[in-house]
Coordinates of C-alpha atoms in Angstrom, one line a residue:
M1 CA 1.7 60.1 9.3
P2 CA 0.0 60.4 6.1
K3 CA -0.2 57.1 3.9
Y4 CA -0.2 57.3 0.0
T5 CA -1.0 55.0 -2.7
I6 CA -0.7 55.1 -6.5
G7 CA -3.2 54.4 -9.2
V8 CA -2.5 54.2 -13.0
D9 CA -5.3 54.4 -15.6
F10 CA -4.6 52.7 -18.8
G11 CA -6.7 54.5 -21.3
S12 CA -7.1 54.1 -24.8
L13 CA -4.4 56.8 -25.8
S14 CA -2.3 56.9 -22.8
A15 CA -1.6 56.2 -19.1
R16 CA -2.1 58.4 -16.1
A17 CA -0.7 57.9 -12.7
V18 CA -1.7 59.6 -9.7
L19 CA -0.1 59.8 -6.3
V20 CA -2.9 60.0 -3.6
D21 CA -3.4 60.8 0.0
V22 CA -5.8 57.8 1.6
S23 CA -6.9 60.2 4.1
N24 CA -9.0 62.6 1.9
G25 CA -8.5 61.5 -1.7
N26 CA -6.5 64.6 -2.4
V27 CA -4.0 64.3 -5.5
I28 CA -0.2 65.0 -4.8
S29 CA 1.3 64.4 -7.9
S30 CA 0.2 62.8 -11.4
A31 CA 2.0 62.2 -14.8
V32 CA 0.7 61.0 -17.9
K33 CA 2.7 59.5 -20.9
D34 CA 1.0 58.8 -24.5
Y35 CA 1.5 55.2 -25.7
P36 CA 4.4 55.5 -28.6
D37 CA 2.4 53.2 -30.8
G38 CA -0.9 54.7 -30.2
V39 CA -4.0 53.0 -31.5
I40 CA -2.8 50.7 -34.1
D41 CA -5.4 50.7 -37.1
D42 CA -3.7 51.2 -40.3
F43 CA -0.4 49.4 -40.5
L44 CA 1.4 47.1 -38.1
P45 CA 4.3 49.2 -36.8
N46 CA 7.4 49.5 -38.5
T47 CA 6.0 47.1 -41.2
N48 CA 3.8 47.8 -44.4
I49 CA 1.3 45.1 -43.0
K50 CA -2.0 46.8 -43.7
L51 CA -4.7 46.0 -41.2
G52 CA -8.3 45.4 -42.3
I53 CA -11.8 47.3 -41.5
D54 CA -12.3 47.9 -37.8
W55 CA -9.1 46.6 -36.6
A56 CA -7.9 48.6 -33.5
L57 CA -4.6 46.8 -31.6
Q58 CA -1.9 48.2 -29.2
N59 CA 1.6 47.2 -28.4
A60 CA 1.9 45.6 -25.0
N61 CA 5.2 47.0 -24.5
D62 CA 3.9 50.3 -24.5
Y63 CA 2.1 49.9 -21.0
I64 CA 5.1 48.7 -19.3
E65 CA 7.1 51.6 -20.8
C66 CA 4.2 54.0 -19.7
F67 CA 3.8 52.6 -16.3
I68 CA 7.4 53.1 -15.2
D69 CA 7.8 56.5 -16.8
T70 CA 4.3 57.8 -15.0
V71 CA 5.1 56.1 -12.0
K72 CA 8.6 57.1 -11.4
R73 CA 7.8 61.1 -12.4
T74 CA 4.7 60.9 -10.0
V75 CA 6.8 59.5 -7.0
A76 CA 9.7 61.8 -7.7
D77 CA 7.3 65.1 -8.0
S78 CA 5.3 64.3 -4.9
G79 CA 8.2 64.8 -2.4
V80 CA 6.5 62.4 0.0
D81 CA 8.6 59.8 2.0
V82 CA 8.5 56.6 -0.5
N83 CA 8.4 54.6 3.0
D84 CA 4.6 56.2 3.1
I85 CA 3.5 54.8 -0.1
I86 CA 1.8 51.4 0.7
G87 CA 0.1 50.4 -2.6
V88 CA -0.4 50.3 -6.1
S89 CA -3.2 49.3 -8.4
I90 CA -4.0 50.0 -12.1
D91 CA -7.2 50.1 -14.3
F92 CA -7.7 49.4 -17.8
T93 CA -10.0 50.0 -20.9
S94 CA -12.0 46.7 -21.5
C95 CA -12.2 44.4 -23.2
T96 CA -8.4 44.8 -24.3
V97 CA -7.0 41.3 -24.6
L98 CA -4.0 39.8 -25.8
P99 CA -2.5 36.1 -26.4
V100 CA 0.6 35.4 -23.8
K101 CA 2.9 32.4 -23.1
N102 CA 2.9 30.9 -19.6
D103 CA 6.0 32.7 -18.9
G104 CA 4.2 36.1 -19.4
T105 CA 5.6 36.9 -22.9
P106 CA 3.3 38.5 -25.4
L107 CA 3.1 36.2 -28.5
M108 CA 3.7 39.7 -30.5
N109 CA 7.1 39.6 -28.8
L110 CA 8.1 36.6 -30.2
P111 CA 10.2 36.8 -33.5
E112 CA 8.0 34.1 -35.3
F113 CA 4.9 36.0 -34.7
K114 CA 5.7 39.7 -34.3
N115 CA 4.6 40.4 -37.9
N116 CA 1.2 38.8 -37.2
P117 CA -1.3 41.2 -36.3
H118 CA -3.3 38.5 -34.3
A119 CA -0.5 38.4 -31.8
W120 CA -0.7 41.9 -30.6
V121 CA -3.0 43.3 -28.2
K122 CA -6.7 43.7 -29.2
L123 CA -8.1 46.8 -27.9
W124 CA -11.5 47.5 -27.0
K125 CA -12.7 49.3 -29.9
H126 CA -11.3 46.3 -32.2
H127 CA -14.6 45.7 -34.0
A128 CA -13.6 43.4 -36.8
A129 CA -15.0 40.4 -35.0
Q130 CA -18.6 41.6 -35.5
S131 CA -19.2 38.4 -37.8
H132 CA -17.9 36.3 -35.0
A133 CA -20.3 37.8 -32.3
D134 CA -23.1 37.2 -34.7
K135 CA -22.4 33.8 -35.0
L136 CA -21.9 33.2 -31.1
N137 CA -25.3 34.9 -30.7
E138 CA -27.1 33.0 -33.4
I139 CA -25.8 30.0 -31.5
A140 CA -26.7 31.0 -28.3
R141 CA -30.3 32.0 -29.4
R142 CA -30.8 28.7 -31.1
R143 CA -29.5 26.9 -27.9
N144 CA -31.5 28.9 -25.7
E145 CA -28.6 29.6 -23.6
P146 CA -29.9 30.8 -20.3
W147 CA -27.2 33.3 -19.6
L148 CA -27.6 35.2 -22.7
K149 CA -30.1 37.3 -21.1
Y150 CA -27.9 38.9 -18.4
Y151 CA -25.8 40.2 -21.5
G152 CA -28.6 42.1 -22.9
G153 CA -29.6 39.2 -25.3
K154 CA -26.5 39.8 -27.3
I155 CA -22.8 39.4 -26.8
S156 CA -20.7 42.4 -28.3
S157 CA -17.8 42.0 -30.7
E158 CA -15.8 43.7 -28.2
W159 CA -16.0 41.0 -25.8
V160 CA -13.4 38.2 -25.3
F161 CA -14.8 35.5 -27.4
P162 CA -15.9 36.8 -30.6
K163 CA -12.0 38.2 -30.5
L164 CA -10.9 34.9 -29.5
M165 CA -12.8 33.3 -32.4
Q166 CA -11.6 35.6 -34.9
I167 CA -8.0 34.6 -33.7
V168 CA -8.9 30.8 -34.1
D169 CA -10.4 31.2 -37.7
E170 CA -8.1 33.6 -39.1
A171 CA -4.6 32.7 -37.4
P172 CA -4.9 29.1 -35.9
E173 CA -1.1 29.1 -35.6
I174 CA -1.7 31.8 -33.1
Y175 CA -4.5 30.3 -31.0
D176 CA -2.3 27.0 -30.8
A177 CA 0.6 28.9 -29.8
M178 CA -0.9 31.1 -27.1
D179 CA -1.1 29.4 -23.3
T180 CA -3.7 32.2 -22.2
F181 CA -5.9 34.8 -23.5
M182 CA -6.1 37.4 -20.9
E183 CA -7.2 41.1 -20.2
G184 CA -4.5 43.9 -20.4
T185 CA -5.5 44.8 -17.0
D186 CA -4.3 41.3 -15.6
W187 CA -1.0 41.1 -17.9
V188 CA 0.3 44.2 -16.7
T189 CA -0.8 43.3 -12.8
W190 CA 1.4 40.0 -13.5
Q191 CA 4.3 41.9 -14.5
L192 CA 4.2 44.0 -11.6
T193 CA 3.7 41.1 -9.1
G194 CA 5.0 37.8 -10.7
N195 CA 1.7 36.6 -10.1
K196 CA -0.7 35.4 -12.9
V197 CA -4.0 36.6 -11.2
K198 CA -7.1 37.1 -13.1
N199 CA -9.8 39.5 -12.1
S200 CA -13.6 38.4 -11.8
T201 CA -14.7 41.7 -13.0
T202 CA -13.5 41.2 -16.4
A203 CA -14.5 37.6 -16.5
G204 CA -18.1 38.3 -15.6
Y205 CA -18.9 41.3 -17.8
K206 CA -16.4 40.2 -20.9
A207 CA -16.0 36.8 -21.0
M208 CA -19.5 35.3 -19.9
W209 CA -18.4 33.8 -16.5
D210 CA -20.8 33.7 -13.6
A211 CA -19.4 33.3 -9.8
E212 CA -22.3 30.5 -9.3
T213 CA -22.8 28.8 -12.7
G214 CA -19.4 29.1 -14.1
F215 CA -18.7 29.3 -18.0
P216 CA -21.1 28.2 -20.8
S217 CA -20.9 24.4 -21.5
K218 CA -18.2 22.7 -23.5
D219 CA -20.9 21.7 -26.3
F220 CA -21.5 25.6 -26.7
F221 CA -17.8 26.3 -27.2
K222 CA -17.2 23.4 -29.5
E223 CA -20.3 25.0 -31.8
L224 CA -18.6 28.1 -32.0
H225 CA -15.3 26.0 -33.2
P226 CA -14.1 22.6 -33.0
K227 CA -10.7 23.8 -31.5
M228 CA -12.8 25.5 -28.7
E229 CA -14.5 22.8 -26.8
N230 CA -11.8 23.1 -24.0
V231 CA -11.1 26.5 -24.6
I232 CA -11.9 27.5 -20.9
E233 CA -9.2 24.8 -19.3
E234 CA -6.9 25.6 -22.3
K235 CA -6.9 29.3 -22.7
I236 CA -8.9 31.2 -20.1
G237 CA -8.6 29.6 -16.8
T238 CA -11.4 29.0 -13.8
E239 CA -10.0 31.0 -10.9
F240 CA -10.8 34.5 -10.6
H241 CA -9.9 37.1 -8.0
P242 CA -12.5 39.8 -6.8
T243 CA -11.6 43.7 -6.8
G244 CA -10.2 45.0 -3.8
S245 CA -8.3 41.7 -3.1
K246 CA -4.7 41.6 -3.2
A247 CA -2.8 40.3 -6.5
G248 CA 0.5 40.4 -4.7
E249 CA 3.4 42.5 -3.7
L250 CA 5.8 44.6 -6.1
T251 CA 8.5 43.0 -7.3
A252 CA 12.2 44.0 -6.5
E253 CA 12.8 44.4 -10.1
M254 CA 9.6 46.7 -10.7
A255 CA 10.2 48.8 -7.7
A256 CA 13.6 49.7 -8.6
K257 CA 12.5 50.9 -11.9
V258 CA 9.9 53.4 -10.5
G259 CA 11.3 54.1 -7.2
L260 CA 9.0 52.4 -4.8
N261 CA 9.8 50.1 -2.1
P262 CA 9.6 46.2 -2.9
G263 CA 6.9 44.4 -1.1
I264 CA 4.0 47.1 -1.2
A265 CA 0.5 45.8 -2.0
V266 CA -0.7 45.5 -5.7
A267 CA -4.5 45.1 -5.8
V268 CA -6.1 42.8 -8.4
G269 CA -6.4 44.6 -11.9
N270 CA -9.8 46.5 -12.6
V271 CA -11.8 48.0 -15.5
D272 CA -12.0 51.8 -15.7
A273 CA -15.4 52.1 -15.5
H274 CA -16.0 50.0 -12.7
V275 CA -13.3 51.2 -10.6
S276 CA -14.8 54.7 -10.9
A277 CA -17.9 54.2 -8.9
A278 CA -16.0 54.4 -5.5
P279 CA -14.6 57.3 -6.0
T280 CA -17.6 59.2 -7.4
G281 CA -19.4 58.0 -3.9
V282 CA -21.8 55.6 -6.1
I283 CA -21.5 52.9 -3.8
K284 CA -25.6 52.5 -3.3
P285 CA -28.4 51.5 -5.6
G286 CA -30.5 54.5 -7.5
T287 CA -27.6 56.3 -9.3
M288 CA -26.6 55.9 -12.8
L289 CA -22.5 56.3 -13.1
N290 CA -21.8 57.9 -16.5
I291 CA -17.8 57.5 -17.0
M292 CA -17.7 60.1 -20.1
G293 CA -14.6 60.3 -22.5
T294 CA -13.9 59.3 -25.8
S295 CA -16.9 56.8 -25.4
T296 CA -19.4 56.6 -22.2
C297 CA -19.8 53.6 -19.8
D298 CA -22.4 53.6 -17.2
I299 CA -22.5 51.5 -14.0
I300 CA -25.9 51.2 -12.1
L301 CA -25.8 49.3 -8.7
G302 CA -28.9 47.2 -7.9
D303 CA -30.0 44.5 -5.1
K304 CA -31.0 41.8 -7.4
K305 CA -30.3 40.6 -10.9
I306 CA -32.6 41.6 -13.8
P307 CA -32.6 41.0 -17.4
V308 CA -32.0 44.3 -19.1
R309 CA -32.0 44.5 -23.1
G310 CA -28.9 45.6 -24.5
M311 CA -27.1 46.0 -21.2
C312 CA -23.3 44.8 -21.4
G313 CA -23.6 42.7 -18.2
V314 CA -24.5 42.4 -14.7
V315 CA -22.1 40.9 -12.1
K316 CA -22.2 40.6 -8.3
D317 CA -19.6 42.5 -6.7
G318 CA -18.8 43.9 -10.1
A319 CA -18.0 47.1 -9.0
I320 CA -19.2 47.3 -4.9
P321 CA -19.3 44.2 -2.8
G322 CA -22.5 43.2 -1.9
Y323 CA -24.3 44.7 -5.1
Y324 CA -25.3 43.6 -8.6
A325 CA -23.4 46.2 -11.1
Y326 CA -25.3 46.5 -14.4
E327 CA -23.2 47.9 -17.3
S328 CA -24.2 49.9 -20.3
G329 CA -22.7 52.5 -22.6
Q330 CA -22.3 54.2 -26.0
N331 CA -19.4 53.3 -28.3
A332 CA -18.5 57.1 -29.3
V333 CA -19.1 60.2 -27.3
G334 CA -16.1 62.4 -27.1
D335 CA -14.9 60.6 -30.3
I336 CA -17.9 62.1 -32.2
F337 CA -17.1 65.5 -31.2
A338 CA -13.5 65.2 -32.0
W339 CA -14.1 63.8 -35.5
F340 CA -16.2 67.0 -36.2
V341 CA -13.7 69.2 -35.1
D342 CA -10.9 67.2 -36.8
N343 CA -12.8 67.0 -40.2
A344 CA -15.8 69.2 -40.6
V345 CA -15.0 72.8 -38.8
P346 CA -13.9 75.5 -41.2
G347 CA -10.3 77.1 -40.8
A348 CA -12.1 80.7 -39.9
Y349 CA -13.3 79.1 -36.8
F350 CA -9.8 77.9 -35.5
D351 CA -8.5 81.3 -36.4
E352 CA -11.5 83.0 -34.3
A353 CA -10.8 80.7 -31.4
K354 CA -7.1 81.6 -31.6
E355 CA -7.5 85.3 -31.3
R356 CA -9.6 85.0 -28.5
G357 CA -7.5 82.5 -26.8
L358 CA -10.1 79.6 -26.7
N359 CA -9.7 76.1 -27.8
I360 CA -12.0 75.2 -30.8
H361 CA -14.5 73.3 -28.6
Q362 CA -14.8 76.1 -26.1
L363 CA -15.5 78.5 -29.1
L364 CA -18.3 75.9 -30.5
E365 CA -19.8 75.4 -27.0
E366 CA -20.3 79.3 -26.9
K367 CA -21.9 79.5 -29.9
A368 CA -23.8 76.2 -29.6
S369 CA -25.3 77.6 -25.9
Q370 CA -26.7 80.8 -28.1
L371 CA -28.9 78.6 -30.1
N372 CA -32.7 77.9 -29.0
I373 CA -33.9 74.2 -28.4
G374 CA -34.7 72.8 -32.0
E375 CA -33.6 75.9 -33.7
S376 CA -31.2 74.2 -36.1
G377 CA -34.0 71.5 -37.3
L378 CA -31.1 69.2 -37.2
L379 CA -31.3 65.5 -35.5
A380 CA -28.5 63.1 -35.4
L381 CA -28.0 59.2 -34.5
D382 CA -24.9 58.8 -32.1
W383 CA -23.6 55.5 -34.0
W384 CA -20.4 56.9 -35.2
N385 CA -18.7 53.7 -34.0
G386 CA -21.7 51.9 -33.6
N387 CA -24.3 51.2 -31.0
R388 CA -23.1 49.5 -27.6
S389 CA -26.5 49.6 -25.6
I390 CA -29.2 49.0 -26.3
L391 CA -28.7 47.4 -29.8
V392 CA -25.4 46.0 -29.4
D393 CA -24.4 46.3 -33.2
T394 CA -21.1 47.9 -34.4
N395 CA -22.2 47.8 -38.0
L396 CA -24.6 50.5 -37.2
T397 CA -23.4 54.2 -38.3
G398 CA -24.0 57.6 -37.8
L399 CA -26.7 59.9 -39.1
L400 CA -27.3 63.4 -39.2
L401 CA -30.5 64.5 -40.7
G402 CA -32.1 68.3 -41.4
M403 CA -29.1 70.0 -42.9
T404 CA -29.6 73.0 -45.4
L405 CA -27.5 75.3 -47.1
E406 CA -27.9 77.4 -43.9
T407 CA -26.7 74.8 -41.6
T408 CA -23.6 75.9 -39.2
P409 CA -20.8 74.3 -37.6
E410 CA -22.3 75.2 -34.3
E411 CA -25.8 73.8 -35.1
I412 CA -24.2 70.5 -36.1
Y413 CA -21.8 70.6 -32.8
R414 CA -24.8 71.1 -30.6
A415 CA -26.8 68.4 -32.7
L416 CA -24.0 65.7 -31.7
I417 CA -24.2 66.5 -28.3
E418 CA -28.1 66.3 -28.1
A419 CA -27.7 62.8 -30.2
T420 CA -25.4 61.4 -27.4
A421 CA -27.9 62.5 -24.8
F422 CA -30.7 61.1 -26.7
G423 CA -29.0 57.6 -26.8
K424 CA -28.4 58.0 -22.9
R425 CA -32.2 58.8 -22.4
R426 CA -32.8 55.5 -24.4
I427 CA -30.7 53.4 -22.4
I428 CA -32.1 54.8 -19.0
E429 CA -35.8 54.0 -20.3
E430 CA -34.7 50.5 -20.9
F431 CA -33.3 50.1 -17.3
E432 CA -36.2 51.9 -15.9
S433 CA -39.0 49.7 -17.8
S434 CA -37.3 46.7 -16.6
G435 CA -37.1 47.6 -12.8
I436 CA -34.0 49.3 -12.3
E437 CA -34.4 52.5 -10.4
I438 CA -32.7 55.6 -11.6
N439 CA -33.0 58.6 -9.3
G440 CA -30.7 60.8 -10.8
L441 CA -26.9 60.6 -12.6
T442 CA -23.6 61.1 -11.5
V443 CA -20.7 61.8 -14.2
C444 CA -17.3 61.9 -14.2
G445 CA -14.5 62.3 -16.9
G446 CA -13.0 64.8 -18.9
L447 CA -16.3 66.0 -21.0
P448 CA -18.3 67.1 -17.9
H449 CA -15.4 69.1 -16.3
K450 CA -14.9 70.9 -19.8
N451 CA -18.4 71.4 -21.3
Q452 CA -21.1 72.7 -19.1
L453 CA -23.4 72.8 -22.2
L454 CA -23.3 69.3 -22.5
N455 CA -24.1 68.8 -18.7
Q456 CA -27.4 71.0 -19.3
I457 CA -28.2 69.3 -22.4
Y458 CA -27.7 65.8 -20.4
A459 CA -29.9 67.0 -17.7
D460 CA -32.8 68.3 -19.9
I461 CA -32.9 65.4 -22.2
T462 CA -32.8 62.8 -19.6
G463 CA -35.0 64.8 -17.2
K464 CA -32.3 63.9 -14.4
E465 CA -30.3 65.8 -11.8
I466 CA -26.8 65.5 -12.4
T467 CA -23.7 65.2 -9.7
I468 CA -20.2 65.9 -11.0
S469 CA -17.3 64.1 -9.7
E470 CA -14.7 66.6 -8.5
H471 CA -12.2 64.2 -9.2
L472 CA -11.0 64.7 -13.0
Q473 CA -8.8 61.3 -13.2
T474 CA -11.5 59.4 -11.5
P475 CA -10.4 56.1 -12.8
A476 CA -6.9 56.3 -11.8
I477 CA -8.1 57.5 -8.4
G478 CA -10.4 54.8 -8.0
A479 CA -7.3 52.2 -8.7
A480 CA -5.6 54.2 -5.9
M481 CA -8.3 53.7 -3.8
F482 CA -8.3 49.7 -4.4
A483 CA -4.8 49.8 -3.9
A484 CA -5.5 51.1 -0.2
V485 CA -8.0 48.5 0.2
A486 CA -5.5 45.9 -0.8
A487 CA -3.1 47.0 1.5
G488 CA -5.3 47.0 4.6
S489 CA -6.0 49.1 7.5
E490 CA -3.0 47.4 9.2
N491 CA -1.0 49.2 6.8
G492 CA -2.3 52.6 6.8
G493 CA -5.2 51.9 4.3
Y494 CA -8.7 50.4 4.5
D495 CA -10.5 47.2 5.0
S496 CA -13.3 47.7 2.4
I497 CA -14.0 50.3 -0.6
E498 CA -16.8 51.7 1.2
E499 CA -14.7 52.8 3.9
A500 CA -12.2 54.0 1.2
S501 CA -15.0 56.0 -0.6
K502 CA -16.6 57.7 2.5
K503 CA -13.1 59.4 2.9
M504 CA -11.7 59.5 -0.7
A505 CA -14.6 60.4 -2.9
K506 CA -15.3 64.0 -4.0
L507 CA -18.2 65.4 -5.8
R508 CA -19.2 69.3 -6.6
K509 CA -21.8 70.6 -4.5
E510 CA -23.9 72.4 -7.0
K511 CA -26.1 69.9 -9.2
V512 CA -27.1 70.5 -12.8
K513 CA -30.9 70.5 -12.4
P514 CA -33.4 69.6 -15.6
I515 CA -35.2 72.6 -16.8
P516 CA -38.9 72.1 -17.0
E517 CA -39.6 73.8 -20.2
N518 CA -36.4 72.5 -21.9
V519 CA -37.3 69.0 -20.9
E520 CA -40.9 69.4 -22.5
K521 CA -39.2 70.7 -26.0
Y522 CA -36.4 68.1 -26.0
T523 CA -38.9 65.3 -25.3
A524 CA -40.7 66.2 -28.4
I525 CA -37.5 65.8 -30.4
Y526 CA -36.8 62.7 -28.5
E527 CA -39.8 61.0 -30.3
E528 CA -38.5 61.4 -33.4
Y529 CA -35.0 60.1 -32.1
K530 CA -36.8 56.9 -31.3
I531 CA -38.3 56.7 -34.5
L532 CA -35.3 56.7 -36.2
H533 CA -33.4 54.8 -33.7
D534 CA -35.8 51.9 -34.4
Y535 CA -35.9 52.2 -37.9
F536 CA -32.2 52.0 -38.6
G537 CA -31.3 50.4 -35.6
T538 CA -33.7 47.4 -35.6
G539 CA -34.0 45.8 -38.7
V540 CA -36.6 48.0 -40.5
N541 CA -34.0 49.6 -42.8
D542 CA -30.7 48.1 -42.6
V543 CA -29.3 50.5 -45.2
M544 CA -26.3 51.4 -42.9
K545 CA -25.4 47.6 -42.8
R546 CA -25.6 47.4 -46.5
L547 CA -23.5 50.6 -47.5
K548 CA -20.9 49.3 -44.8
A549 CA -20.4 46.2 -46.7
I550 CA -20.4 48.0 -50.0
K551 CA -17.5 50.3 -48.5
N552 CA -15.8 47.2 -47.1
N553 CA -16.0 45.4 -50.6
A554 CA -14.7 48.8 -52.3
S555 CA -11.7 49.2 -50.0
K556 CA -10.5 45.6 -51.0
E557 CA -10.3 46.2 -54.7

């Protein structure tokens, strides 16, 4: 009889559950639910407490509500025998972290802390800890910390310790009250199993942990803040479990809420990007995986550990056992296109799209595809939400150059797509110059499924052949694959993620090939992109940072 697993992908705005046939990767049913409080970046819910610049919080209770709702509907809609569902697993945006008590209670749920923003979940794109990241990086460079080069030379403000430093500086009472500071993926898995199990992937990429050398020294953490000398023992922990391993079994209480059998396997929590390698067939070196959505995360496998400027990290077994997994990315991609549509497209375009039965992105794609390369005279920098790789600086901002009184919305739309592709090429070149082989790209996520112009532009600008994942909800399916591994072959699953990938990965047969003449034309424009990239991004002219400081000060008046 067929066996099934469930994967739940916790994204930036919603949670999506899929029920998957483990024999072939087919999705039998799925359900999605938006977080009731969404991304909290203005006021703390149900209060007049105003958040600061670059804050991005979430409500931990939304995760449990969405897990129960989506899994319950997915099971009910599937029509499969619940006795044939052998496991469940989740993945999460990362670094999304929260302060928690020893009994699993988030501090935000305690009456004395519910109105303190630092007690809530800090979403990955909470960038208000940039000054703390700057301090951490300065101390690490001064001390010649050997681990820093394996994080591209900089720790991002998105990662664990800058966020924790912000808490200890601005809300020491929260720091003192928390028993653990943990990733959302680990906390939700705890609620499913009753077991407090932390995963090695987020520890390696987001928390400066290495399986062989452990964490940085107590002296380093003491320099960050006196209270943090023993932060590892007091707030983080030292035991981490590899992806694909079993975190525990579904509790009777949770099973009753979602309509599953208690005792089925629950895999160790994972990250949305890293869990996506297996369902896209990226289980060997040589291919860069781009998980493309509101932002983009890149995963590249390698046989050895090499420093690469601006990478987010490199962790052994970080995505596929037996390989080092390199991570890089871009802070905003789909978010940039959404910003443009929400704020800069005239009403006439929406009217035309409605009349023709198109959505606004389809109309803009159609119009933009009719333009010749370079015809608009526009060039953009893709830093609307800062730069993750290779500059690792969230204080950088977007740039659009070359507008005239004749500039049209479709020209800007195309220039923004091109900017994100130029940013990808800059990342690829850094890896290749460091000795990491990248022969082609595999892409997944909503953007490459919806926008064929984007796919061709990426192929032409990077000069790489692109393979598109057939799976639309790749992270959720990846989570379901790891659930099958946690269940094991004795229960109808698999004994390794490689075995699961060979059966469950799905790729489109047709490739997107770079067009030689387009590659040549884009290379000329890319040279101009690199000049702007280095001029505004490497300290030649810090006008973006100065303007952002002026903005921040003005908002406080």
